């Protein structure tokens, strides 16, 4: 089973990397760029075949390692 | 208009960061972890309201700045 985990900064948390990308895009001549925010995408392959168990395991992985839940949100999508 | 751009390493390109995450998950006691790969997620807000034009602009942004197309693939999703 494959899963995609996306980890993004919570609204209100400063994102200097996103700001830098926004400025670089403007510097390249792109107009109308609003807020830019950068997050992480983690693709995980699991041996688990039960969808519910896989989701529970991924949720635990996010809380223990993949996301810093003080400043980050995470979203789990089971791909197949 | 909001768009999500995901940038991932092409298949076959070594991903040491993903490997490190995989090993860390195993070290935390998670079983059945297969390949782990890490990519980037970039959320962009655009003033452009025309979907086709926005997609064209985002494609150009990816090729010029957001992705290194030699080793990375990118995917554009218009969110709203």
Coordinates of N, CA, C and O in Angstrom, one line a residue:
Chain A
X1 N 0.8 -1.2 0.0 CA 0.0 0.0 0.0 C 0.9 1.2 0.0 O 1.9 1.3 0.7
X2 N 0.5 2.2 -0.8 CA 1.3 3.4 -0.9 C 0.5 4.6 -0.3 O -0.7 4.7 -0.5
X3 N 1.2 5.4 0.4 CA 0.5 6.6 1.0 C 1.3 7.9 0.8 O 2.5 7.8 0.7
X4 N 0.6 9.0 0.6 CA 1.2 10.3 0.5 C 0.9 11.0 1.8 O -0.3 11.2 2.1
X5 N 1.9 11.5 2.5 CA 1.7 12.3 3.7 C 2.2 13.8 3.3 O 3.3 13.9 2.8
X6 N 1.3 14.7 3.5 CA 1.8 16.1 3.2 C 1.8 16.8 4.6 O 0.9 16.7 5.4
X7 N 2.9 17.5 4.8 CA 3.1 18.2 6.1 C 3.3 19.7 5.7 O 4.2 20.1 4.9
X8 N 2.4 20.5 6.3 CA 2.4 22.0 5.9 C 2.5 22.8 7.2 O 2.0 22.3 8.3
X9 N 3.1 23.9 7.2 CA 3.1 24.8 8.3 C 1.7 25.3 8.6 O 0.9 25.6 7.7
X10 N 1.3 25.4 9.9 CA 0.0 25.9 10.3 C -0.1 27.4 9.8 O 0.9 28.1 9.7
X11 N -1.3 27.8 9.5 CA -1.6 29.2 9.2 C -1.1 30.0 10.4 O -1.3 29.7 11.5
X12 N -0.4 31.1 10.0 CA 0.0 32.0 11.1 C 1.5 31.8 11.5 O 2.1 32.6 12.1
X13 N 2.0 30.6 11.1 CA 3.4 30.3 11.3 C 4.2 30.9 10.2 O 3.9 30.6 9.0
X14 N 5.2 31.7 10.5 CA 6.0 32.4 9.5 C 6.7 31.3 8.6 O 7.3 30.3 9.1
X15 N 6.7 31.6 7.3 CA 7.4 30.6 6.4 C 8.4 31.4 5.5 O 8.1 31.7 4.4
X16 N 9.6 31.5 6.0 CA 10.6 32.3 5.2 C 11.0 31.7 3.9 O 11.2 32.4 2.9
X17 N 10.9 30.3 3.9 CA 11.3 29.6 2.6 C 10.2 29.9 1.5 O 10.5 30.2 0.4
X18 N 8.9 29.9 2.0 CA 7.9 30.2 1.0 C 8.0 31.7 0.5 O 7.8 32.0 -0.7
X19 N 8.3 32.6 1.5 CA 8.5 34.0 1.1 C 9.6 34.2 0.1 O 9.5 34.9 -0.9
X20 N 10.7 33.4 0.3 CA 11.9 33.5 -0.6 C 11.5 33.0 -2.0 O 11.9 33.6 -3.0
X21 N 10.7 32.0 -2.1 CA 10.2 31.5 -3.4 C 9.4 32.5 -4.0 O 9.5 32.8 -5.2
X22 N 8.5 33.1 -3.3 CA 7.6 34.2 -3.8 C 8.4 35.3 -4.4 O 8.1 35.8 -5.5
X23 N 9.4 35.8 -3.7 CA 10.2 36.9 -4.1 C 11.0 36.5 -5.4 O 11.2 37.3 -6.3
X24 N 11.5 35.2 -5.4 CA 12.3 34.8 -6.6 C 11.4 34.7 -7.8 O 11.8 35.1 -8.9
X25 N 10.1 34.3 -7.6 CA 9.2 34.2 -8.7 C 8.9 35.6 -9.3 O 8.9 35.9 -10.5
X26 N 8.7 36.6 -8.3 CA 8.5 38.0 -8.8 C 9.8 38.5 -9.5 O 9.7 39.2 -10.5
X27 N 10.9 38.2 -9.0 CA 12.2 38.6 -9.6 C 12.3 38.0 -11.0 O 13.0 38.6 -11.9
X28 N 11.7 36.9 -11.3 CA 11.8 36.3 -12.6 C 10.7 36.9 -13.6 O 10.6 36.5 -14.7
X29 N 9.9 37.8 -13.0 CA 8.9 38.5 -13.9 C 7.5 38.0 -13.8 O 6.7 38.4 -14.6
X30 N 7.2 37.0 -12.9 CA 5.9 36.5 -12.8 C 5.1 37.5 -12.0 O 5.5 38.0 -10.9
X31 N 3.9 37.9 -12.5 CA 3.0 38.9 -11.8 C 1.9 38.2 -11.0 O 1.6 37.0 -11.3
X32 N 1.4 38.9 -10.1 CA 0.2 38.5 -9.4 C 0.4 37.3 -8.5 O -0.5 36.5 -8.2
X33 N 1.7 37.2 -8.0 CA 2.0 36.2 -7.0 C 1.5 36.6 -5.6 O 1.9 37.6 -5.1
X34 N 0.6 35.8 -5.0 CA 0.2 36.1 -3.6 C 1.1 35.4 -2.7 O 2.3 35.3 -2.9
X35 N 0.5 34.8 -1.6 CA 1.3 34.1 -0.6 C 1.8 32.8 -1.2 O 1.1 32.1 -1.9
X36 N 3.0 32.5 -0.9 CA 3.6 31.2 -1.3 C 4.0 30.5 0.0 O 4.7 31.1 0.9
X37 N 3.7 29.2 0.1 CA 4.1 28.4 1.3 C 4.6 27.1 0.9 O 4.2 26.5 -0.1
X38 N 5.7 26.7 1.6 CA 6.3 25.4 1.2 C 6.1 24.4 2.3 O 6.2 24.7 3.5
X39 N 5.7 23.2 1.8 CA 5.6 22.1 2.8 C 6.3 20.9 2.3 O 7.1 21.0 1.3
X40 N 6.1 19.8 3.0 CA 6.8 18.6 2.6 C 5.8 17.5 2.1 O 4.7 17.5 2.6
X41 N 6.3 16.7 1.2 CA 5.5 15.5 0.8 C 6.4 14.3 1.1 O 7.5 14.2 0.7
X42 N 5.8 13.3 1.8 CA 6.5 12.1 2.1 C 5.7 10.9 1.5 O 4.5 10.7 1.9
X43 N 6.3 10.2 0.6 CA 5.6 9.0 0.0 C 6.1 7.8 0.8 O 7.4 7.6 0.8
X44 N 5.2 7.0 1.3 CA 5.6 5.9 2.1 C 5.0 4.6 1.5 O 3.8 4.6 1.2
X45 N 5.8 3.6 1.3 CA 5.3 2.3 0.9 C 5.1 1.4 2.2 O 6.1 1.3 2.9
X46 N 3.9 0.8 2.3 CA 3.7 0.0 3.5 C 3.3 -1.4 3.1 O 2.6 -1.6 2.1
X47 N 3.8 -2.4 3.9 CA 3.4 -3.8 3.7 C 2.0 -4.0 4.1 O 1.3 -4.9 3.6
X48 N 1.5 -3.2 5.0 CA 0.1 -3.4 5.5 C -0.9 -3.3 4.4 O -0.8 -2.5 3.5
X49 N -1.9 -4.2 4.4 CA -2.9 -4.2 3.3 C -4.2 -3.7 3.8 O -5.1 -3.4 3.0
X50 N -4.4 -3.6 5.1 CA -5.7 -3.1 5.7 C -5.6 -1.6 5.7 O -4.8 -1.0 6.4
X51 N -6.6 -1.0 5.0 CA -6.6 0.5 4.9 C -6.7 1.2 6.2 O -5.9 2.1 6.5
X52 N -7.6 0.7 7.1 CA -7.8 1.4 8.4 C -6.5 1.3 9.3 O -6.1 2.3 9.9
X53 N -5.9 0.1 9.3 CA -4.7 -0.1 10.0 C -3.5 0.7 9.5 O -2.7 1.3 10.2
X54 N -3.5 0.8 8.2 CA -2.4 1.6 7.5 C -2.6 3.1 7.9 O -1.6 3.8 8.3
X55 N -3.8 3.6 7.9 CA -4.1 5.0 8.3 C -3.7 5.2 9.7 O -3.1 6.3 10.0
X56 N -4.0 4.3 10.6 CA -3.7 4.5 12.0 C -2.2 4.5 12.2 O -1.7 5.3 13.0
X57 N -1.5 3.6 11.5 CA 0.0 3.6 11.6 C 0.6 4.9 11.1 O 1.5 5.5 11.7
X58 N 0.1 5.4 10.0 CA 0.6 6.6 9.4 C 0.3 7.8 10.3 O 1.2 8.7 10.4
X59 N -0.8 7.8 10.9 CA -1.2 8.9 11.9 C -0.2 8.9 13.0 O 0.3 10.0 13.4
X60 N 0.2 7.7 13.5 CA 1.2 7.6 14.6 C 2.6 8.1 14.1 O 3.3 8.8 14.8
X61 N 2.9 7.7 12.8 CA 4.2 8.1 12.3 C 4.3 9.6 12.2 O 5.3 10.2 12.5
X62 N 3.2 10.2 11.8 CA 3.2 11.7 11.7 C 3.4 12.3 13.0 O 4.2 13.3 13.2
X63 N 2.6 11.8 14.0 CA 2.7 12.4 15.3 C 4.1 12.2 16.0 O 4.6 13.1 16.7
X64 N 4.7 11.0 15.7 CA 6.0 10.7 16.3 C 7.2 11.3 15.6 O 8.2 11.5 16.2
X65 N 7.1 11.4 14.3 CA 8.3 11.7 13.5 C 8.1 12.7 12.4 O 8.9 13.7 12.3
X66 N 7.1 12.5 11.6 CA 7.1 13.2 10.3 C 6.7 14.7 10.5 O 7.1 15.5 9.7
X67 N 5.8 15.0 11.4 CA 5.4 16.4 11.6 C 5.7 16.9 13.0 O 5.7 16.1 13.9
X68 N 5.9 18.1 13.1 CA 6.0 18.8 14.4 C 4.6 19.4 14.6 O 4.3 20.5 14.1
X69 N 3.8 18.7 15.4 CA 2.4 19.2 15.5 C 2.2 20.5 16.2 O 1.1 21.0 16.2
X70 N 3.2 21.0 16.8 CA 3.1 22.4 17.4 C 2.9 23.4 16.3 O 2.1 24.3 16.4
X71 N 3.7 23.3 15.2 CA 3.7 24.3 14.2 C 3.2 23.7 12.8 O 3.1 24.5 11.9
X72 N 3.0 22.4 12.7 CA 2.7 21.9 11.4 C 1.4 21.0 11.4 O 1.1 20.4 12.4
X73 N 0.7 21.1 10.3 CA -0.5 20.2 10.1 C 0.0 19.1 9.2 O 0.9 19.2 8.4
X74 N -0.7 17.9 9.2 CA -0.4 16.9 8.3 C -1.7 16.3 7.7 O -2.7 16.4 8.3
X75 N -1.5 15.7 6.5 CA -2.7 15.1 5.8 C -2.2 13.8 5.2 O -1.1 13.7 4.6
X76 N -3.0 12.8 5.4 CA -2.6 11.4 5.0 C -3.6 11.0 3.8 O -4.8 11.2 4.0
X77 N -3.0 10.6 2.7 CA -3.8 10.1 1.6 C -3.3 8.7 1.3 O -2.1 8.6 0.9
X78 N -4.2 7.8 1.3 CA -3.8 6.4 0.9 C -4.0 6.4 -0.6 O -5.0 6.7 -1.1
X79 N -2.9 6.1 -1.3 CA -2.9 6.2 -2.8 C -3.4 5.0 -3.5 O -4.1 5.0 -4.5
X80 N -3.2 3.8 -2.9 CA -3.6 2.6 -3.6 C -3.7 1.5 -2.5 O -3.1 1.5 -1.5
Chain B
X1 N -6.7 32.6 -7.2 CA -6.6 31.2 -7.5 C -5.5 30.5 -6.7 O -4.4 31.1 -6.6
X2 N -5.8 29.4 -6.1 CA -4.7 28.7 -5.3 C -4.3 27.4 -6.1 O -5.1 26.7 -6.7
X3 N -3.0 27.2 -6.0 CA -2.5 26.0 -6.7 C -1.5 25.3 -5.8 O -0.8 25.9 -5.0
X4 N -1.5 23.9 -5.9 CA -0.5 23.1 -5.2 C 0.4 22.5 -6.2 O 0.0 21.9 -7.2
X5 N 1.7 22.8 -6.0 CA 2.7 22.2 -6.9 C 3.5 21.1 -6.1 O 4.0 21.5 -5.0
X6 N 3.6 19.9 -6.6 CA 4.4 18.9 -5.9 C 5.6 18.6 -6.7 O 5.4 18.4 -8.0
X7 N 6.7 18.6 -6.1 CA 8.0 18.3 -6.8 C 8.6 17.1 -6.2 O 8.8 17.0 -5.0
X8 N 8.8 16.1 -7.0 CA 9.3 14.8 -6.5 C 10.5 14.4 -7.3 O 10.6 14.7 -8.5
X9 N 11.4 13.7 -6.6 CA 12.6 13.1 -7.4 C 12.1 12.1 -8.4 O 11.2 11.3 -8.1
X10 N 12.7 12.1 -9.5 CA 12.4 11.0 -10.5 C 12.7 9.7 -10.0 O 13.7 9.5 -9.2
X11 N 12.0 8.7 -10.4 CA 12.3 7.3 -10.1 C 13.8 7.0 -10.5 O 14.2 7.5 -11.6
X12 N 14.5 6.4 -9.7 CA 15.9 6.0 -10.0 C 16.9 7.0 -9.5 O 18.1 6.7 -9.4
X13 N 16.4 8.2 -9.1 CA 17.3 9.2 -8.5 C 17.4 8.8 -7.0 O 16.4 8.7 -6.3
X14 N 18.6 8.7 -6.5 CA 18.8 8.4 -5.1 C 18.2 9.4 -4.1 O 18.4 10.6 -4.4
X15 N 17.5 9.0 -3.1 CA 16.9 9.9 -2.2 C 17.3 9.7 -0.7 O 16.7 9.0 0.0
X16 N 18.5 10.2 -0.3 CA 19.0 9.9 1.0 C 18.1 10.4 2.1 O 18.0 9.7 3.2
X17 N 17.4 11.5 1.9 CA 16.5 12.0 2.9 C 15.3 11.0 3.2 O 15.0 10.8 4.3
X18 N 14.8 10.5 2.1 CA 13.7 9.5 2.2 C 14.2 8.3 2.9 O 13.6 7.7 3.8
X19 N 15.4 7.8 2.6 CA 16.0 6.6 3.2 C 16.2 6.9 4.7 O 15.9 6.0 5.5
X20 N 16.6 8.1 5.1 CA 16.8 8.4 6.5 C 15.5 8.4 7.3 O 15.4 7.8 8.4
X21 N 14.4 8.9 6.6 CA 13.1 8.8 7.2 C 12.7 7.4 7.4 O 12.2 7.0 8.5
X22 N 12.9 6.6 6.4 CA 12.5 5.1 6.5 C 13.2 4.4 7.6 O 12.6 3.7 8.4
X23 N 14.5 4.7 7.7 CA 15.3 4.1 8.8 C 14.8 4.6 10.2 O 14.7 3.8 11.1
X24 N 14.5 5.8 10.3 CA 14.0 6.4 11.6 C 12.7 5.8 11.9 O 12.5 5.5 13.1
X25 N 11.8 5.6 11.0 CA 10.5 4.9 11.3 C 10.7 3.5 11.8 O 10.1 3.1 12.7
X26 N 11.7 2.8 11.1 CA 12.0 1.4 11.6 C 12.5 1.4 13.0 O 12.2 0.6 13.8
X27 N 13.4 2.4 13.2 CA 14.0 2.6 14.6 C 12.9 2.8 15.6 O 13.1 2.5 16.8
X28 N 11.8 3.5 15.2 CA 10.8 3.8 16.2 C 9.8 2.6 16.4 O 8.9 2.6 17.1
X29 N 10.1 1.5 15.6 CA 9.3 0.2 15.8 C 8.2 0.0 14.8 O 7.5 -0.9 15.0
X30 N 8.1 0.8 13.8 CA 7.1 0.6 12.7 C 7.6 -0.5 11.8 O 8.8 -0.5 11.4
X31 N 6.7 -1.5 11.6 CA 7.1 -2.6 10.7 C 6.6 -2.4 9.3 O 5.6 -1.7 9.1
X32 N 7.2 -3.2 8.4 CA 6.6 -3.2 7.0 C 6.8 -1.9 6.2 O 6.0 -1.6 5.3
X33 N 7.8 -1.2 6.6 CA 8.1 0.1 5.9 C 8.9 -0.3 4.6 O 9.9 -0.9 4.7
X34 N 8.3 0.1 3.4 CA 9.0 -0.1 2.2 C 9.8 1.1 1.8 O 10.4 1.8 2.7
X35 N 9.8 1.5 0.6 CA 10.5 2.7 0.1 C 9.8 3.9 0.7 O 8.6 4.1 0.7
X36 N 10.6 4.9 1.1 CA 10.1 6.2 1.5 C 10.8 7.2 0.7 O 12.1 7.2 0.5
X37 N 10.1 8.1 0.1 CA 10.7 9.2 -0.7 C 10.1 10.6 -0.2 O 8.9 10.7 0.1
X38 N 11.0 11.5 -0.2 CA 10.5 12.9 0.2 C 10.5 13.8 -1.0 O 11.4 13.9 -1.8
X39 N 9.5 14.6 -1.0 CA 9.3 15.6 -2.1 C 9.0 16.9 -1.4 O 8.9 17.1 -0.2
X40 N 8.7 17.9 -2.3 CA 8.3 19.2 -1.8 C 6.9 19.5 -2.3 O 6.4 19.1 -3.3
X41 N 6.2 20.3 -1.4 CA 4.9 20.8 -1.8 C 5.0 22.3 -1.7 O 5.4 22.9 -0.7
X42 N 4.6 23.0 -2.8 CA 4.6 24.4 -2.8 C 3.2 24.9 -3.1 O 2.6 24.6 -4.1
X43 N 2.6 25.7 -2.2 CA 1.3 26.3 -2.4 C 1.5 27.7 -2.8 O 2.1 28.5 -2.2
X44 N 0.8 28.0 -4.0 CA 1.0 29.3 -4.6 C -0.4 30.0 -4.7 O -1.3 29.3 -5.2
X45 N -0.5 31.2 -4.3 CA -1.7 32.0 -4.5 C -1.5 32.9 -5.7 O -0.5 33.6 -5.8
X46 N -2.4 32.8 -6.7 CA -2.2 33.6 -7.9 C -3.4 34.6 -8.1 O -4.5 34.2 -7.8
X47 N -3.1 35.8 -8.6 CA -4.1 36.7 -8.9 C -4.9 36.3 -10.2 O -6.1 36.6 -10.3
X48 N -4.3 35.6 -11.0 CA -4.8 35.1 -12.3 C -6.1 34.3 -12.0 O -6.2 33.5 -11.1
X49 N -7.2 34.6 -12.8 CA -8.5 33.9 -12.6 C -8.8 32.9 -13.7 O -9.6 32.1 -13.5
X50 N -8.0 33.0 -14.8 CA -8.2 32.1 -15.9 C -7.4 30.8 -15.6 O -6.2 30.9 -15.5
X51 N -8.1 29.7 -15.6 CA -7.5 28.4 -15.2 C -6.4 28.0 -16.1 O -5.3 27.6 -15.7
X52 N -6.6 28.1 -17.4 CA -5.6 27.7 -18.4 C -4.4 28.6 -18.3 O -3.2 28.1 -18.4
X53 N -4.6 29.9 -18.2 CA -3.5 30.8 -18.1 C -2.7 30.5 -16.8 O -1.4 30.6 -16.8
X54 N -3.4 30.3 -15.7 CA -2.7 30.0 -14.4 C -1.9 28.7 -14.6 O -0.7 28.7 -14.1
X55 N -2.4 27.7 -15.2 CA -1.7 26.5 -15.4 C -0.4 26.7 -16.2 O 0.6 26.1 -15.9
X56 N -0.6 27.5 -17.3 CA 0.6 27.8 -18.1 C 1.7 28.5 -17.3 O 2.9 28.2 -17.5
X57 N 1.2 29.5 -16.5 CA 2.2 30.3 -15.7 C 2.9 29.3 -14.7 O 4.1 29.4 -14.5
X58 N 2.1 28.5 -14.1 CA 2.7 27.6 -13.1 C 3.7 26.6 -13.7 O 4.7 26.3 -13.2
X59 N 3.4 26.1 -14.9 CA 4.3 25.2 -15.6 C 5.6 25.9 -15.9 O 6.7 25.3 -15.7
X60 N 5.5 27.2 -16.3 CA 6.7 28.0 -16.5 C 7.5 28.2 -15.2 O 8.7 28.1 -15.2
X61 N 6.8 28.5 -14.1 CA 7.4 28.6 -12.8 C 8.2 27.4 -12.4 O 9.3 27.4 -11.9
X62 N 7.6 26.2 -12.7 CA 8.2 24.9 -12.3 C 9.5 24.7 -13.1 O 10.5 24.4 -12.6
X63 N 9.4 25.0 -14.4 CA 10.6 24.8 -15.3 C 11.7 25.8 -15.0 O 12.9 25.4 -15.0
X64 N 11.3 27.0 -14.6 CA 12.3 28.0 -14.4 C 12.9 28.0 -13.0 O 14.0 28.4 -12.8
X65 N 12.1 27.7 -12.0 CA 12.5 27.8 -10.6 C 12.2 26.7 -9.7 O 13.1 26.2 -8.9
X66 N 11.0 26.2 -9.7 CA 10.5 25.3 -8.6 C 11.1 23.9 -8.7 O 11.3 23.3 -7.6
X67 N 11.3 23.4 -9.9 CA 11.8 22.1 -10.0 C 13.1 22.0 -10.8 O 13.3 22.9 -11.7
X68 N 13.9 21.1 -10.5 CA 15.1 20.8 -11.3 C 14.7 19.7 -12.2 O 14.7 18.5 -11.8
X69 N 14.4 20.0 -13.5 CA 13.7 18.9 -14.3 C 14.7 17.8 -14.8 O 14.3 16.8 -15.3
X70 N 16.0 18.0 -14.5 CA 16.9 16.9 -14.8 C 16.7 15.7 -13.8 O 16.7 14.6 -14.2
X71 N 16.4 16.0 -12.6 CA 16.2 15.0 -11.6 C 14.9 14.9 -10.9 O 14.6 14.0 -10.1
X72 N 14.0 16.0 -11.2 CA 12.8 16.0 -10.5 C 11.6 16.1 -11.5 O 11.7 16.7 -12.6
X73 N 10.5 15.5 -11.0 CA 9.2 15.6 -11.7 C 8.3 16.6 -11.0 O 8.5 16.8 -9.8
X74 N 7.4 17.3 -11.7 CA 6.5 18.2 -10.9 C 5.1 17.9 -11.4 O 4.8 17.4 -12.5
X75 N 4.1 18.2 -10.5 CA 2.7 18.0 -10.8 C 2.0 19.3 -10.3 O 2.3 19.8 -9.2
X76 N 1.1 19.8 -11.1 CA 0.4 21.1 -10.8 C -1.1 20.7 -10.5 O -1.7 20.1 -11.4
X77 N -1.6 21.2 -9.4 CA -3.0 21.0 -9.2 C -3.6 22.3 -8.8 O -3.2 23.0 -7.9
X78 N -4.6 22.8 -9.6 CA -5.3 24.0 -9.3 C -6.3 23.7 -8.2 O -7.2 22.8 -8.4
X79 N -6.2 24.3 -7.1 CA -7.1 23.9 -5.9 C -8.5 24.6 -6.0 O -9.5 24.0 -5.6
X80 N -8.5 25.9 -6.4 CA -9.8 26.5 -6.5 C -9.8 27.6 -7.5 O -8.7 28.1 -7.8

